[in-house]
Coordinates of C-alpha atoms and ligand atoms in Angstrom, one line a residue:
X1 CA -1.6 -106.9 -47.0
X2 CA -1.0 -103.4 -45.8
X3 CA 2.6 -102.9 -44.8
X4 CA 4.3 -100.1 -43.0
X5 CA 8.1 -99.9 -43.7
X6 CA 10.2 -97.8 -41.3
X7 CA 13.3 -96.0 -42.4
X8 CA 14.7 -93.7 -45.1
X9 CA 18.0 -95.1 -46.4
X10 CA 19.2 -97.2 -49.3
X11 CA 18.4 -100.3 -47.3
X12 CA 14.8 -99.3 -46.9
X13 CA 14.5 -98.3 -50.6
X14 CA 15.7 -101.8 -51.5
X15 CA 13.2 -103.4 -49.2
X16 CA 10.4 -101.2 -50.6
X17 CA 11.4 -102.1 -54.1
X18 CA 11.2 -105.8 -53.3
X19 CA 8.0 -105.5 -51.2
X20 CA 6.4 -103.6 -54.1
X21 CA 6.9 -106.6 -56.3
X22 CA 4.9 -108.9 -53.9
X23 CA 1.6 -110.4 -55.0
X24 CA 0.6 -110.1 -51.3
X25 CA 0.8 -106.3 -51.2
X26 CA -2.2 -104.1 -51.1
X27 CA -0.8 -100.9 -49.7
X28 CA 2.8 -99.8 -48.8
X29 CA 3.4 -96.9 -46.5
X30 CA 6.9 -95.7 -45.8
X31 CA 7.9 -93.6 -42.7
X32 CA 9.6 -91.4 -43.4
X33 CA 10.9 -92.9 -46.7
X34 CA 12.9 -91.0 -49.3
X35 CA 12.3 -89.5 -52.8
X36 CA 13.2 -92.8 -54.4
X37 CA 10.6 -94.6 -52.3
X38 CA 7.9 -92.1 -53.3
X39 CA 7.4 -94.1 -56.5
X40 CA 6.7 -97.3 -54.6
X41 CA 4.5 -96.3 -51.7
X42 CA 3.0 -93.4 -49.7
X43 CA 5.4 -91.4 -47.6
X44 CA 4.7 -90.2 -44.1
X45 CA 7.1 -87.8 -42.3
X46 CA 7.6 -89.7 -39.1
X47 CA 11.1 -90.3 -37.5
X48 CA 12.0 -94.0 -36.9
X49 CA 12.4 -93.2 -33.2
X50 CA 8.9 -91.7 -32.8
X51 CA 7.4 -94.9 -31.6
X52 CA 4.1 -93.5 -30.5
X53 CA 3.5 -91.9 -33.9
X54 CA 4.6 -95.0 -35.8
X55 CA 2.2 -97.2 -33.8
X56 CA -0.6 -94.8 -34.4
X57 CA 0.2 -94.8 -38.1
X58 CA 0.2 -98.6 -38.2
X59 CA -3.2 -98.7 -36.5
X60 CA -4.5 -96.0 -38.9
X61 CA -3.6 -97.9 -42.0
X62 CA -4.6 -101.2 -40.5
X63 CA -1.1 -102.6 -41.1
X64 CA -0.9 -106.4 -41.3
X65 CA 2.9 -106.1 -40.9
X66 CA 5.4 -103.4 -39.8
X67 CA 8.9 -103.8 -41.2
X68 CA 11.7 -102.1 -39.2
X69 CA 14.7 -101.0 -41.3
X70 CA 17.1 -99.1 -38.9
X71 CA 18.6 -100.1 -35.5
X72 CA 17.4 -96.9 -33.9
X73 CA 13.8 -98.0 -34.2
X74 CA 14.7 -101.4 -32.7
X75 CA 16.4 -99.7 -29.7
X76 CA 13.5 -97.3 -29.3
X77 CA 11.2 -100.3 -28.6
X78 CA 9.0 -100.1 -31.7
X79 CA 8.5 -103.9 -31.8
X80 CA 7.6 -103.9 -28.1
X81 CA 4.9 -101.4 -28.5
X82 CA 3.5 -103.0 -31.7
X83 CA 3.2 -106.3 -29.7
X84 CA 1.0 -104.5 -27.2
X85 CA -1.5 -103.5 -29.9
X86 CA -1.2 -106.9 -31.7
X87 CA 0.4 -105.8 -35.0
X88 CA 3.0 -108.3 -36.4
X89 CA 6.5 -106.7 -36.6
X90 CA 9.5 -107.8 -38.5
X91 CA 12.3 -106.6 -36.2
X92 CA 13.3 -107.6 -32.7
X93 CA 12.1 -106.1 -29.3
X94 CA 14.5 -103.7 -27.6
X95 CA 15.6 -106.6 -25.3
X96 CA 16.5 -109.0 -28.1
X97 CA 18.0 -106.0 -30.1
X98 CA 20.7 -105.7 -27.4
X99 CA 22.6 -108.1 -29.6
X100 CA 23.3 -104.9 -31.6
X101 CA 22.7 -102.1 -29.1
X102 CA 25.1 -103.3 -26.4
X103 CA 28.4 -104.8 -27.4
X104 CA 29.0 -105.6 -23.7
X105 CA 25.7 -107.6 -23.6
X106 CA 26.6 -109.4 -26.8
X107 CA 30.1 -110.3 -25.6
X108 CA 28.8 -111.6 -22.3
X109 CA 26.0 -113.5 -24.2
X110 CA 28.7 -115.0 -26.5
X111 CA 30.6 -116.2 -23.4
X112 CA 27.5 -117.7 -21.8
X113 CA 26.6 -119.6 -25.0
X114 CA 30.1 -120.5 -26.1
X115 CA 30.0 -118.6 -29.4
X116 CA 33.4 -118.3 -31.1
X117 CA 34.5 -114.7 -30.8
X118 CA 37.5 -112.6 -29.7
X119 CA 38.6 -112.6 -26.1
X120 CA 37.4 -109.5 -24.3
X121 CA 36.7 -107.6 -21.1
X122 CA 34.3 -104.7 -20.3
X123 CA 35.3 -101.6 -18.3
X124 CA 33.7 -98.5 -16.8
X125 CA 37.0 -97.0 -15.5
X126 CA 40.0 -95.9 -17.5
X127 CA 42.8 -97.3 -15.3
X128 CA 41.8 -101.0 -15.3
X129 CA 40.9 -100.7 -19.0
X130 CA 44.4 -99.5 -19.8
X131 CA 46.0 -102.2 -17.6
X132 CA 44.0 -104.8 -19.6
X133 CA 45.8 -103.7 -22.7
X134 CA 48.9 -105.5 -21.3
X135 CA 47.4 -108.8 -22.4
X136 CA 47.6 -107.8 -26.1
X137 CA 49.9 -106.3 -28.6
X138 CA 49.1 -103.7 -31.2
X139 CA 46.7 -103.3 -33.0
X140 CA 44.3 -102.8 -30.1
X141 CA 40.5 -103.0 -30.4
X142 CA 38.5 -100.5 -28.3
X143 CA 34.7 -100.3 -28.6
X144 CA 32.0 -98.0 -27.1
X145 CA 29.3 -100.3 -25.7
X146 CA 26.3 -98.6 -27.3
X147 CA 25.0 -97.5 -30.7
X148 CA 27.4 -94.9 -32.1
X149 CA 26.3 -94.8 -35.8
X150 CA 29.2 -97.0 -36.8
X151 CA 31.8 -94.7 -35.2
X152 CA 32.3 -96.5 -31.9
X153 CA 35.1 -98.8 -32.8
X154 CA 38.8 -97.8 -32.7
X155 CA 41.5 -100.1 -34.1
X156 CA 44.5 -98.5 -32.5
X157 CA 47.9 -99.0 -34.0
X158 CA 49.8 -98.0 -30.8
X159 CA 49.3 -98.3 -27.1
X160 CA 49.1 -94.4 -26.9
X161 CA 46.3 -94.3 -29.4
X162 CA 44.5 -97.1 -27.6
X163 CA 44.8 -95.3 -24.2
X164 CA 43.6 -92.1 -25.9
X165 CA 40.5 -93.9 -27.3
X166 CA 39.7 -95.3 -23.8
X167 CA 39.9 -91.8 -22.3
X168 CA 37.8 -90.4 -25.1
X169 CA 35.0 -93.0 -24.9
X170 CA 34.9 -93.1 -21.1
X171 CA 35.2 -89.3 -21.1
X172 CA 31.9 -88.9 -22.9
X173 CA 32.8 -88.6 -26.6
X174 CA 29.9 -90.9 -27.4
X175 CA 27.6 -89.9 -24.6
X176 CA 25.8 -92.8 -22.8
X177 CA 26.9 -95.1 -25.6
X178 CA 30.5 -94.9 -24.3
X179 CA 29.8 -95.2 -20.6
X180 CA 31.3 -98.7 -20.9
X181 CA 34.0 -99.8 -23.2
X182 CA 34.8 -103.3 -24.6
X183 CA 38.4 -104.1 -25.2
X184 CA 39.0 -107.2 -27.3
X185 CA 41.6 -109.3 -29.0
X186 CA 42.4 -108.3 -32.6
X187 CA 41.3 -111.0 -35.1
X188 CA 42.9 -111.4 -38.5
X189 CA 41.1 -112.6 -41.6
X190 CA 38.6 -111.5 -44.2
X191 CA 35.3 -110.2 -43.1
X192 CA 31.9 -111.3 -44.4
X193 CA 28.3 -110.6 -43.5
X194 CA 25.9 -113.5 -43.0
X195 CA 22.2 -113.0 -42.7
X196 CA 19.5 -115.2 -41.0
X197 CA 15.8 -114.7 -40.4
X198 CA 14.5 -115.7 -37.0
X199 CA 11.0 -116.0 -35.7
X200 CA 11.7 -116.4 -32.0
X201 CA 12.4 -120.1 -32.2
X202 CA 13.5 -121.1 -35.7
X203 CA 16.1 -119.5 -38.0
X204 CA 16.9 -119.8 -41.7
X205 CA 19.8 -118.5 -43.5
X206 CA 19.1 -115.5 -45.7
X207 CA 22.1 -114.8 -47.9
X208 CA 25.6 -113.4 -47.5
X209 CA 27.6 -110.4 -48.8
X210 CA 30.9 -108.7 -48.4
X211 CA 31.3 -105.0 -48.1
X212 CA 34.1 -102.4 -48.3
X213 CA 34.1 -100.2 -45.2
X214 CA 36.9 -97.8 -46.1
X215 CA 36.1 -94.6 -48.0
X216 CA 38.7 -94.8 -50.7
X217 CA 40.1 -97.2 -53.3
X218 CA 42.5 -99.9 -52.2
X219 CA 40.6 -100.1 -48.8
X220 CA 42.3 -96.9 -47.7
X221 CA 40.9 -93.9 -45.8
X222 CA 38.5 -93.5 -43.0
X223 CA 36.0 -96.2 -42.0
X224 CA 32.4 -95.6 -43.3
X225 CA 29.1 -97.3 -43.0
X226 CA 30.1 -99.2 -46.2
X227 CA 31.0 -97.9 -49.7
X228 CA 29.9 -100.9 -51.7
X229 CA 28.9 -104.6 -51.5
X230 CA 28.6 -107.7 -53.5
X231 CA 26.8 -111.0 -53.2
X232 CA 27.4 -113.9 -53.3
X233 CA 30.6 -113.8 -51.2
X234 CA 32.7 -116.6 -52.7
X235 CA 35.0 -116.7 -49.7
X236 CA 32.1 -117.9 -47.5
X237 CA 32.1 -121.5 -48.7
X238 CA 29.2 -123.8 -48.0
X239 CA 31.3 -125.5 -45.2
X240 CA 32.0 -122.1 -43.5
X241 CA 28.4 -121.1 -43.8
X242 CA 27.3 -124.3 -42.1
X243 CA 29.9 -123.9 -39.4
X244 CA 28.6 -120.4 -38.7
X245 CA 25.0 -121.5 -38.7
X246 CA 25.7 -124.3 -36.2
X247 CA 28.2 -122.4 -34.0
X248 CA 26.6 -119.0 -34.0
X249 CA 23.2 -118.5 -35.6
X250 CA 21.4 -121.5 -34.0
X251 CA 22.8 -121.2 -30.5
X252 CA 22.1 -117.4 -30.6
X253 CA 18.4 -117.8 -31.5
X254 CA 17.9 -120.6 -29.0
X255 CA 20.0 -118.9 -26.3
X256 CA 18.3 -115.5 -26.5
X257 CA 14.8 -117.2 -26.4
X258 CA 15.9 -119.2 -23.3
X259 CA 16.9 -115.9 -21.7
X260 CA 13.4 -114.6 -22.2
X261 CA 13.9 -112.3 -25.2
X262 CA 12.9 -114.3 -28.3
X263 CA 14.5 -112.7 -31.5
X264 CA 12.2 -111.9 -34.4
X265 CA 13.6 -110.3 -37.5
X266 CA 16.9 -110.5 -39.4
X267 CA 20.0 -111.3 -37.5
X268 CA 23.1 -110.0 -39.2
X269 CA 26.3 -111.7 -38.2
X270 CA 29.6 -109.8 -39.0
X271 CA 32.1 -112.7 -39.3
X272 CA 35.8 -112.8 -39.3
X273 CA 37.1 -115.8 -41.3
X274 CA 40.1 -116.5 -39.1
X275 CA 42.6 -119.4 -39.6
X276 CA 40.6 -121.1 -36.7
X277 CA 37.3 -120.8 -38.5
X278 CA 34.5 -118.2 -38.6
X279 CA 34.3 -116.0 -35.5
X280 CA 31.8 -113.4 -34.5
X281 CA 32.9 -109.7 -34.8
X282 CA 29.5 -108.3 -34.0
X283 CA 25.8 -108.9 -34.4
X284 CA 23.4 -106.4 -35.9
X285 CA 19.6 -106.5 -35.4
X286 CA 18.7 -105.4 -38.9
X287 CA 19.8 -105.8 -42.5
X288 CA 23.1 -104.4 -43.5
X289 CA 23.2 -101.2 -45.5
X290 CA 24.3 -101.6 -48.3
X291 CA 24.3 -105.4 -47.9
X292 CA 20.5 -105.5 -48.1
X293 CA 20.5 -103.9 -51.5
X294 CA 22.5 -106.7 -53.2
X295 CA 20.4 -109.4 -51.3
X296 CA 17.2 -107.9 -52.7
X297 CA 18.6 -107.8 -56.2
X298 CA 19.4 -111.5 -55.9
X299 CA 16.3 -112.7 -54.0
X300 CA 14.0 -114.6 -56.4
X301 CA 11.4 -115.6 -53.8
X302 CA 8.7 -113.1 -52.7
X303 CA 10.1 -111.3 -49.7
X304 CA 6.8 -110.6 -47.9
X305 CA 5.9 -114.2 -46.8
X306 CA 9.4 -114.4 -45.2
X307 CA 9.0 -111.1 -43.3
X308 CA 5.5 -112.1 -42.2
X309 CA 6.6 -115.7 -41.1
X310 CA 9.5 -114.2 -39.2
X311 CA 7.2 -111.7 -37.4
X312 CA 4.5 -114.3 -36.6
X313 CA 6.6 -117.4 -35.6
X314 CA 6.0 -119.4 -38.8
X315 CA 9.4 -119.7 -40.3
X316 CA 9.5 -123.5 -39.8
X317 CA 6.8 -123.7 -42.6
X318 CA 8.8 -121.7 -45.1
X319 CA 11.0 -123.3 -47.8
X320 CA 14.6 -122.2 -48.2
X321 CA 14.5 -118.8 -50.1
X322 CA 15.4 -119.0 -53.8
X323 CA 18.2 -116.8 -55.1
X324 CA 19.0 -115.9 -58.6
X325 CA 22.1 -117.7 -59.9
X326 CA 23.7 -114.3 -60.6
X327 CA 26.0 -111.9 -58.9
X328 CA 24.9 -108.5 -57.6
X329 CA 26.9 -105.4 -56.8
X330 CA 26.2 -102.1 -55.1
X331 CA 28.4 -99.1 -55.5
X332 CA 27.8 -96.2 -53.1
X333 CA 27.9 -92.6 -54.4
X334 CA 28.8 -90.4 -51.4
X335 CA 28.9 -86.7 -51.0
X336 CA 32.2 -84.9 -51.0
X337 CA 33.5 -84.8 -47.4
X338 CA 31.9 -88.1 -46.3
X339 CA 32.3 -89.5 -43.7
X340 CA 33.5 -86.5 -41.6
X341 CA 31.5 -83.6 -43.1
X342 CA 29.4 -84.5 -46.2
X343 CA 28.5 -81.5 -48.3
X344 CA 24.6 -81.2 -48.6
X345 CA 22.4 -79.7 -51.2
X346 CA 24.4 -80.3 -54.4
X347 CA 22.3 -81.1 -57.5
X348 CA 22.3 -84.6 -59.0
X349 CA 21.1 -85.3 -62.6
X350 CA 20.6 -88.4 -64.5
X351 CA 19.9 -90.7 -61.6
X352 CA 16.3 -91.3 -62.6
X353 CA 17.2 -92.6 -66.1
X354 CA 16.3 -96.1 -67.2
X355 CA 19.5 -98.1 -67.0
X356 CA 17.9 -101.4 -68.2
X357 CA 16.4 -104.3 -66.3
X358 CA 19.6 -105.3 -64.4
X359 CA 20.4 -101.9 -62.9
X360 CA 18.6 -100.3 -60.0
X361 CA 19.5 -97.0 -58.4
X362 CA 18.4 -96.8 -54.8
X363 CA 18.2 -93.5 -52.9
X364 CA 20.1 -93.4 -49.6
X365 CA 20.4 -89.8 -48.7
X366 CA 18.5 -87.6 -51.2
X367 CA 15.9 -84.9 -51.1
X368 CA 14.0 -82.7 -53.6
X369 CA 14.8 -79.0 -53.5
X370 CA 12.1 -76.3 -54.0
X371 CA 12.4 -76.6 -57.7
X372 CA 11.9 -80.4 -57.6
X373 CA 15.6 -81.2 -58.4
X374 CA 17.2 -84.2 -56.7
X375 CA 19.9 -83.0 -54.2
X376 CA 22.3 -84.6 -51.8
X377 CA 21.0 -84.8 -48.3
X378 CA 23.3 -87.2 -46.5
X379 CA 26.7 -88.9 -46.5
X380 CA 25.9 -91.9 -48.6
X381 CA 23.5 -90.5 -51.2
X382 CA 22.9 -93.1 -54.0
X383 CA 23.4 -96.8 -54.3
X384 CA 24.0 -97.9 -57.9
X385 CA 23.2 -101.6 -58.0
X386 CA 23.4 -104.2 -60.8
X387 CA 23.1 -107.8 -61.5
X388 CA 25.1 -109.9 -64.0
X389 CA 26.0 -113.5 -64.9
X390 CA 29.1 -113.0 -62.7
X391 CA 30.6 -110.3 -60.5
X392 CA 32.7 -108.8 -63.4
X393 CA 29.5 -108.4 -65.5
X394 CA 27.5 -106.9 -62.7
X395 CA 30.3 -104.5 -61.9
X396 CA 30.7 -103.3 -65.5
X397 CA 26.9 -102.6 -65.6
X398 CA 27.0 -100.6 -62.3
X399 CA 30.0 -98.5 -63.3
X400 CA 28.5 -97.9 -66.8
X401 CA 25.4 -96.5 -65.1
X402 CA 27.5 -94.3 -62.7
X403 CA 29.1 -92.8 -65.8
X404 CA 25.7 -91.5 -66.9
X405 CA 24.9 -89.8 -63.6
X406 CA 26.1 -86.2 -63.4
X407 CA 27.1 -85.2 -59.9
X408 CA 30.4 -83.4 -59.7
X409 CA 30.2 -83.1 -55.9
X410 CA 29.9 -86.8 -55.4
X411 CA 32.6 -89.6 -55.2
X412 CA 32.6 -93.3 -55.2
X413 CA 35.1 -96.2 -55.1
X414 CA 36.2 -97.6 -58.4
X415 CA 37.2 -101.0 -57.1
X416 CA 34.2 -102.5 -55.4
X417 CA 34.4 -106.3 -55.5
X418 CA 38.2 -106.4 -56.0
X419 CA 38.8 -109.1 -53.4
X420 CA 36.4 -111.5 -55.0
X421 CA 37.6 -110.7 -58.5
X422 CA 41.2 -111.2 -57.5
X423 CA 40.4 -114.6 -56.2
Ligands
AMP501 P1 32.0 -103.5 -35.4 O1 31.3 -102.2 -35.3 O2 32.1 -104.3 -34.1 O3 31.6 -104.4 -36.6 O4 33.5 -103.1 -35.8 C1 33.8 -102.3 -36.9 C2 34.9 -102.9 -37.7 O5 36.1 -103.0 -36.8 C3 34.7 -104.4 -38.1 O6 34.0 -104.5 -39.3 C4 36.1 -104.9 -38.2 O7 36.7 -104.5 -39.4 C5 36.8 -104.1 -37.1 N1 36.9 -105.0 -35.9 C6 36.0 -105.0 -34.9 N2 36.4 -105.9 -33.9 C7 37.5 -106.4 -34.4 C8 38.4 -107.4 -33.8 N3 38.2 -108.0 -32.6 N4 39.5 -107.7 -34.5 C9 39.8 -107.1 -35.7 N5 39.0 -106.2 -36.3 C10 37.9 -105.9 -35.6
LIG502 N1 27.3 -102.1 -44.0 C1 27.5 -102.4 -42.6 C2 26.3 -102.2 -41.8 O1 25.2 -102.1 -42.2 O2 26.5 -102.2 -40.5

């Protein structure tokens, strides 16, 4: 098969790494890809939102499958345009992708289909939005409706902070993404990420992970896209998983098809494990980053048949995926200043070393400078991933590898996995 993979982060490097191991693969082209992915496939410098150029590339390479990594390509309608030219696409249409691209859509969808989630209301004007805060006590949860690169959620510790967030968002701080705000009940519990593949009608579970969203040790500091992950997530028991599948995944896949927007691709449910069971925090229309990295390290089955079955409506014929009976961890190395103002261009050495069969270093935000040296070119720069008999062993291997990478201008958390290890 010829496969076009869209995206350039650690998630896409992990997908490329797993796709490259497939017996089904003839040719892998990555657009735009990154220096790490260059060893696995051909790179083409096309942005994930340049739908016309991506469709032309898919036709040029006679792609049998296009795999969408990032949500911006979903929102741009890449799957819609590929459907017109008859090329199978792993990743939902823009309409089905509203499960991620519009929080207001998703909350209303959850209400229509009785999915367990936080109480909420949607506002376009500040005054009624502020009045609605009366129903709750601090902390308040204020969200911009649209895609805001993970920055559109404010958990406000005080009423004043909540009102300021409402003014900011409705005042244009996030452009069109903040034209509407969602205000919702604060849920308490531990968060976990559950993944399912869907083919428009059928869904199958595809692993779970937990991540650490705060920048610094002890879950302190600013929110980020994720500083590390591990899988499995022991807190998500088989019973909770089944509850989430029955109460969320199945009715969502059936419901969105019944509304005329069948969902194909990976559905990523951000769950809050509350005292009243698993509730939906949010949906994402793509793999998590860096959750995907640990799933790929643990996946024993060939990934490609699952991606193709999801794209072509044949998931019902697929067996449950097989997972290694091992734990996997991913530790993110970020550039100094991340998330506010990551420093670019600093030189990294030692990341290409051979760390043994259980350690893989994925590139998330790197580039080559004019001397061919590896340099930082993003906030989250490298993902050091490892497998082990248990989480403690995987973690020891990942941190040992990090110790051999020389990058003074980078930082990482030293406590990834602490919740599961403390249990
Ligand atoms: P989201 O982008 O919707 O996943 O929100 C980002 C983060 O904000 C989540 O991962 C949670 O940690 C937190 N969060 C969002 N909604 C709620 C809620 N209703 N209650 C508590 N925490 C929330
Ligand atoms: N790691 C969280 C996300 O991908 O949204």
